[in-house]
Coordinates of C-alpha atoms and ligand atoms in Angstrom, one line a residue:
X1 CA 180.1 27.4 179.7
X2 CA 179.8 25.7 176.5
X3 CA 178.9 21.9 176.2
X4 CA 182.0 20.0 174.6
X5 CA 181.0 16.7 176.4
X6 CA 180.3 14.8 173.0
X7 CA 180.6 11.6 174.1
X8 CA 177.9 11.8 177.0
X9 CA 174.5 10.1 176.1
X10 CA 172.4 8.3 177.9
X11 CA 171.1 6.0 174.9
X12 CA 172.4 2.6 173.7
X13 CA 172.6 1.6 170.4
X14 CA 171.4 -1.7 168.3
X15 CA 173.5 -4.0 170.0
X16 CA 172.6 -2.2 173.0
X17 CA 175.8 -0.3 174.1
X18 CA 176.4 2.7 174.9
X19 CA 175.8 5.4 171.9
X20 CA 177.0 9.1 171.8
X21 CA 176.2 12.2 170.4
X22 CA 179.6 11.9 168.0
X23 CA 178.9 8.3 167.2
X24 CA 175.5 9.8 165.6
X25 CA 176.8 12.6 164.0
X26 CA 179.5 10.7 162.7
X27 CA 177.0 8.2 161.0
X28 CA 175.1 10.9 159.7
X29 CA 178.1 12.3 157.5
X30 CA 179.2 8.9 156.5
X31 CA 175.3 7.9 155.5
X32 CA 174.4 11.5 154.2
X33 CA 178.0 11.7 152.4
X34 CA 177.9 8.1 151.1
X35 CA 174.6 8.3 149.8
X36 CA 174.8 11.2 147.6
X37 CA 178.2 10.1 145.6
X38 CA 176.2 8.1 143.4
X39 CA 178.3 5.6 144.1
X40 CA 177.1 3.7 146.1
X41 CA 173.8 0.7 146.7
X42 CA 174.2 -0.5 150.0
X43 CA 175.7 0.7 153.5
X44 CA 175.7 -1.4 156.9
X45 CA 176.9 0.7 159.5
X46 CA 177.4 -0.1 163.7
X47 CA 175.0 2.2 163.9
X48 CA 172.1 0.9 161.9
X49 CA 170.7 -2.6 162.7
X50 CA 169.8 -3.4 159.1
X51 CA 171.6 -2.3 155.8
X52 CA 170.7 0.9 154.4
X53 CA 169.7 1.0 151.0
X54 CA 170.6 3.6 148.6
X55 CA 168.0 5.7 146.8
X56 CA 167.9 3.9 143.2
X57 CA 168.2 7.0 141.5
X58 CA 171.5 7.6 142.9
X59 CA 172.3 4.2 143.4
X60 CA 176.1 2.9 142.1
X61 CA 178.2 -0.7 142.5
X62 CA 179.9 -0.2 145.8
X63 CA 179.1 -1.7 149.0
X64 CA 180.2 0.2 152.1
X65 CA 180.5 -1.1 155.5
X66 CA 181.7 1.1 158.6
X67 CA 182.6 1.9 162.2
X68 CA 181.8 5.4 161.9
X69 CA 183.2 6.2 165.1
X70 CA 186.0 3.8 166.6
X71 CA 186.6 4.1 171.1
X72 CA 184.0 6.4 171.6
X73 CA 184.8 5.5 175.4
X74 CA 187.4 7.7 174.8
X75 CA 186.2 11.0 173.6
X76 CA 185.6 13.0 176.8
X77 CA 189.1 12.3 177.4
X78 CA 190.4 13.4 174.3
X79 CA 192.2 10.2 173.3
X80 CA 192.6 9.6 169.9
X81 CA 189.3 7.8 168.1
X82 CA 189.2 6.7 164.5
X83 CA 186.9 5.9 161.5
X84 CA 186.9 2.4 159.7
X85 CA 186.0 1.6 156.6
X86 CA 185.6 -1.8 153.6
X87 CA 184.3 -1.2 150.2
X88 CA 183.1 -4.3 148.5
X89 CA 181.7 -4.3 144.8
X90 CA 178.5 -5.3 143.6
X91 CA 177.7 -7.3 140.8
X92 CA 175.3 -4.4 139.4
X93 CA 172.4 -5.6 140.8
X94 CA 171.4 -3.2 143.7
X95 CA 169.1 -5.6 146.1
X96 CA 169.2 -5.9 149.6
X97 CA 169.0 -9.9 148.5
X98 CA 171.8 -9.5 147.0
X99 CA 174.4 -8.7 150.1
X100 CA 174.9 -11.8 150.8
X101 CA 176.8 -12.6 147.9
X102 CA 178.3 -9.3 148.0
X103 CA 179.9 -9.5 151.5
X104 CA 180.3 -13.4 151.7
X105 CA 183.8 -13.6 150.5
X106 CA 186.7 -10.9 150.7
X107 CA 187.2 -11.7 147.2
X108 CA 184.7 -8.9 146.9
X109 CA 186.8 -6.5 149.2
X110 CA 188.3 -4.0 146.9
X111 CA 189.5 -1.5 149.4
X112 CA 189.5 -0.8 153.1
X113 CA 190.9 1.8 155.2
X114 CA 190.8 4.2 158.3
X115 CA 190.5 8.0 159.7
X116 CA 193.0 8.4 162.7
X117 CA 191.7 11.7 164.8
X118 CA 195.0 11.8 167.1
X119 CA 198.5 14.3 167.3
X120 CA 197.2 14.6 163.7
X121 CA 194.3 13.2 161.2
X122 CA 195.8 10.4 159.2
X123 CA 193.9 8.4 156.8
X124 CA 195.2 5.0 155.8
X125 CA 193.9 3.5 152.6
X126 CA 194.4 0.1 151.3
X127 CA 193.9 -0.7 147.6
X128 CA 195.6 -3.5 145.4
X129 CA 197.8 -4.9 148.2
X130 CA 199.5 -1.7 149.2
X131 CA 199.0 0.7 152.1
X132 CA 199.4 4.1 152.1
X133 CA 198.7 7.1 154.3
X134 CA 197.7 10.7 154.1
X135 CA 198.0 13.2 156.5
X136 CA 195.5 16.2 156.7
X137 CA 197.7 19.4 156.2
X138 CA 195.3 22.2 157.8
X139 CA 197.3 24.9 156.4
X140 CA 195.6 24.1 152.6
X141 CA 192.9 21.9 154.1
X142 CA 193.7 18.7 152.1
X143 CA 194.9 15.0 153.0
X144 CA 199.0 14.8 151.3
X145 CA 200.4 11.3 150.9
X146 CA 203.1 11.3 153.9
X147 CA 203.7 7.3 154.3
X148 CA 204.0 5.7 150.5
X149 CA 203.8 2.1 150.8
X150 CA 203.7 1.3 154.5
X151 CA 204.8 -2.3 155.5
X152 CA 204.7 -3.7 159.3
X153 CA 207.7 -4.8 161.2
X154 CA 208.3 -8.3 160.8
X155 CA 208.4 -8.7 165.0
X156 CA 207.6 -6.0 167.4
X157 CA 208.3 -5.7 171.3
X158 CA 204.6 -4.9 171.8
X159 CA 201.5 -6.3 172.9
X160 CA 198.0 -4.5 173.3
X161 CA 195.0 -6.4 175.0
X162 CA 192.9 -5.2 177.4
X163 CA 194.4 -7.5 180.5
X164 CA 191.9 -6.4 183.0
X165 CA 190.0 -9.4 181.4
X166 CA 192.6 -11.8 182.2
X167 CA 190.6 -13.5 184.5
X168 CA 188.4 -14.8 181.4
X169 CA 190.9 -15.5 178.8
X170 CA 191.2 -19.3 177.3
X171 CA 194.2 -21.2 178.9
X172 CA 195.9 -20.7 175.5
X173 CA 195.8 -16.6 175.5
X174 CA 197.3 -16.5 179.5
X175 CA 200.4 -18.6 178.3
X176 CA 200.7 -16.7 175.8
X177 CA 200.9 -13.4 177.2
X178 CA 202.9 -15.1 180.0
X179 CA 205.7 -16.4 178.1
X180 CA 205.3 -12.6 176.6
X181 CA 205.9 -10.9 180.3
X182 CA 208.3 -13.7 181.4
X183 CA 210.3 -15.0 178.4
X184 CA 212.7 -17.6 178.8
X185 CA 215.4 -15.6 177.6
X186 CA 215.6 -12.0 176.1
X187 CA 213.7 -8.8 177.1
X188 CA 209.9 -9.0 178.1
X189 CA 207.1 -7.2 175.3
X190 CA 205.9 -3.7 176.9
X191 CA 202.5 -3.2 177.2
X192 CA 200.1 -0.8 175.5
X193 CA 196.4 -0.6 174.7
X194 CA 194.6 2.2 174.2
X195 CA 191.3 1.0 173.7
X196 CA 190.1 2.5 170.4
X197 CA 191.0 -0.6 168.2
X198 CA 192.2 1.9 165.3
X199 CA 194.8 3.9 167.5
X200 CA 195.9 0.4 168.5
X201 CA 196.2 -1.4 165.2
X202 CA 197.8 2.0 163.6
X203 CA 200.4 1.7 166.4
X204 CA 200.9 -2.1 165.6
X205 CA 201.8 -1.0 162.4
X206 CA 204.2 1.7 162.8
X207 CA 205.9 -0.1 165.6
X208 CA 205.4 -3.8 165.0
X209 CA 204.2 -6.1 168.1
X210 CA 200.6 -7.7 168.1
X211 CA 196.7 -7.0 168.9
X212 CA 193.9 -9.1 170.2
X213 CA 190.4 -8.8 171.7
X214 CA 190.0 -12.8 172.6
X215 CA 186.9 -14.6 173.6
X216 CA 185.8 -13.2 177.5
X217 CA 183.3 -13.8 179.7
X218 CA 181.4 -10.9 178.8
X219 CA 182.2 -11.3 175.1
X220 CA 181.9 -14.9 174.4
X221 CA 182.4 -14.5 170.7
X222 CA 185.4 -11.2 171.7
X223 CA 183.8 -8.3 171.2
X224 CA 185.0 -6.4 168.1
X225 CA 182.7 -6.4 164.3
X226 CA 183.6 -8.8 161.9
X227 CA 182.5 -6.6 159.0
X228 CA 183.3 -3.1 160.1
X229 CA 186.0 -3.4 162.4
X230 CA 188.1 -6.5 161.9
X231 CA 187.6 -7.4 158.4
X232 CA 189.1 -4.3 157.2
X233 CA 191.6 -4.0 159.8
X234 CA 192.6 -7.3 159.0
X235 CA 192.8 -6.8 155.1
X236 CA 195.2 -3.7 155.9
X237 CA 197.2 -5.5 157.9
X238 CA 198.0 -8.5 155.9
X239 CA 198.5 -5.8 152.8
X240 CA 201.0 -4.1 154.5
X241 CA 202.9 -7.9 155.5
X242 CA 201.4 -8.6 158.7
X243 CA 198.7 -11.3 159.8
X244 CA 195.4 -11.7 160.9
X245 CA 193.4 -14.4 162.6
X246 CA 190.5 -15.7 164.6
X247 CA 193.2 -18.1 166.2
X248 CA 191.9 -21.2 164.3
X249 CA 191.9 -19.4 161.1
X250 CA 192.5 -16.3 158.7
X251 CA 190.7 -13.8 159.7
X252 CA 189.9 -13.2 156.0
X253 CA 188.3 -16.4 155.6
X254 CA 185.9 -16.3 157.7
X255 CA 182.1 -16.2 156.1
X256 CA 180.0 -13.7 157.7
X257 CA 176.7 -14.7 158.2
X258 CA 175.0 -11.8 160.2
X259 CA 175.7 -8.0 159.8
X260 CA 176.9 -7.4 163.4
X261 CA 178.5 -10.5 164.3
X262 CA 181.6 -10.7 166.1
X263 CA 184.4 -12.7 166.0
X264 CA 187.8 -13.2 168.4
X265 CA 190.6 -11.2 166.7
X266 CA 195.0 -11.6 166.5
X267 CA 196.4 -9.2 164.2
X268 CA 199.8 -7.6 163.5
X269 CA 203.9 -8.5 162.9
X270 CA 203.6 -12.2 161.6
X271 CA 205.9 -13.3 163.4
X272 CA 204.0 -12.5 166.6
X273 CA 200.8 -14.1 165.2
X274 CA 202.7 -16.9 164.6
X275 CA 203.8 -17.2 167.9
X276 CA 200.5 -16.6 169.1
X277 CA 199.2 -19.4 167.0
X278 CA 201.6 -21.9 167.9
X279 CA 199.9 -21.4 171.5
X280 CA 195.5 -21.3 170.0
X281 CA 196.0 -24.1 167.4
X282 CA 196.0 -27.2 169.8
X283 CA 193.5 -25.6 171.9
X284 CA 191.0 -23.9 170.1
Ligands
LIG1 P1 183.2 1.4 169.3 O1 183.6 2.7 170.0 O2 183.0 1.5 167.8 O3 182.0 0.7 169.9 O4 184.4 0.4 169.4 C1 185.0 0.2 170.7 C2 185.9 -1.0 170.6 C3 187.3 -0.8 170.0 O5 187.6 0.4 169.5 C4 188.2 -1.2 171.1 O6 189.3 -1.9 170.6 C5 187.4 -2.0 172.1 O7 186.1 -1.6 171.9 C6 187.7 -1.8 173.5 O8 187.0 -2.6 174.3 P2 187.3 -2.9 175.8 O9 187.0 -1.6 176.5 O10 186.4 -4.0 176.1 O11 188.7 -3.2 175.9
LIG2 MN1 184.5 0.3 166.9
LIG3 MN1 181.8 2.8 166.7

């Protein structure tokens, strides 16, 4: 019988979690792939617990961040994972001193986008405020442009939050979700939450509705990247019309300091983070 188990691995990665053999050989292609376009000077994966730095002689002005493999939790199950991405530019000077500058504002953010492995391979690509995505046609083994210009509802019906936490949420994000279940009037939001944040935020998209990953217990900060997950989630999302926040502010605005920090994360229809934020802003 042949081994397909890819996401089975006993080690843990820097921040300690759980690592698998895809997750590896996932940064490998991004690292080995990245670092040969000439293109690049500096790359900070999840993987890696410092930045990697670029060979000079085949060093260029971009600065990549990633997620090379998004819900690994779900690959022996064969639920759809993803690929994240944020390119930021340098000012020409290719030193490690110089990241902070680099990464310190999402002024610097020139692009961002995602690999969907699910029914198909999408990617979604977001440069100069518009969002557009590209489905792999195996049939001539390229990526087509299927979705020109893709905008998120206003309002959706959905929300997506992992509830089994519940228990630990802030006052603020159990009303909310409440008056979500139980509205006053109207029909309640149906639940869905897949657990790989870019099958999740893709769906928010397409359908409309709303995503978090709140403080918890176990994540006092919430759990998700601020450079390689929610930062270019969030910079898609507002680019195709939607929000993004930490619930006391845009999600965009916030400084990052270390390489893997985290941060609390509500992103999708506006109208839905508004509502959200009529619920954090007196209490958070
Ligand atoms: P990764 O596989 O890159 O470590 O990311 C997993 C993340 C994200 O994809 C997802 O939204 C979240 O973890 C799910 O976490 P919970 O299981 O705590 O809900
Ligand atoms: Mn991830
Ligand atoms: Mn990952």
């Amino acid at each position: 019988m042949i081994n397909f188990r890819y996401g089975i691995s006993g080690e843990t990665n820097v921040q300690g979690e759980k690592t698998t053999k895809l997750d590896k050989l996932s940064n490998e292609i991004f690292i080995n792939v990245l670092s040969s376009t000439c293109t690049t000077c500096i790359l900070i994966s999840e993987e890696n617990e410092t930045p990697i730095i670029v060979a000079k002689e085949k060093r260029g002005k971009y600065v990549v961040c990633f997620d090379p493999l998004d819900g690994s939790s779900n690959i022996d199950c064969l639920v759809s994972i993803g690929s994240i991405f944020s390119i930021y530019k340098s000012s020409g000077i290719t030193m490690e001193s110089e990241l902070k500058n680099v990464i310190r504002s999402s002024n610097n953010l020139i692009a961002a986008g995602y690999a969907l492995y699910g029914s198909a391979t999408m990617i979604v690509l977001s440069v100069e405020q518009s969002v557009n995505g590209f489905t792999y046609d195996p049939a001539i083994g390229e990526f087509m442009l299927t979705e020109q210009n893709i905008k998120i509802p206003t309002r959706g019906n959905i929300y997506s939050i992992n509830e089994g936490s519940e228990g630990t949420w802030e006052v603020a994000i159990k009303e909310y979700i409440k008056s979500k279940k139980y509205p006053a009037k109207g029909k309640s939001y149906g639940a869905r939450y897949v657990g790989s944040m870019v099958a999740d935020i893709h769906r928010t998209m397409k359908y409309g509705g709303i995503f978090l990953y709140p403080s918890t217990s176990a994540y006092p900060n919430g759990k998700l990247r601020l450079l390689y997950e929610c930062i270019p989630l969030a910079y898609i999302i507002k680019n195709a019309g939607g929000k993004a926040s930490t619930g006391k502010i845009d999600l965009l605005d916030v400084i990052p300091e270390k390489i893997h920090q985290r941060t609390p994360i509500f992103l999708g229809s506006s109208e839905d983070v508004d509502d959200l934020l009529t619920f954090t802003k007196s209490s958070f």
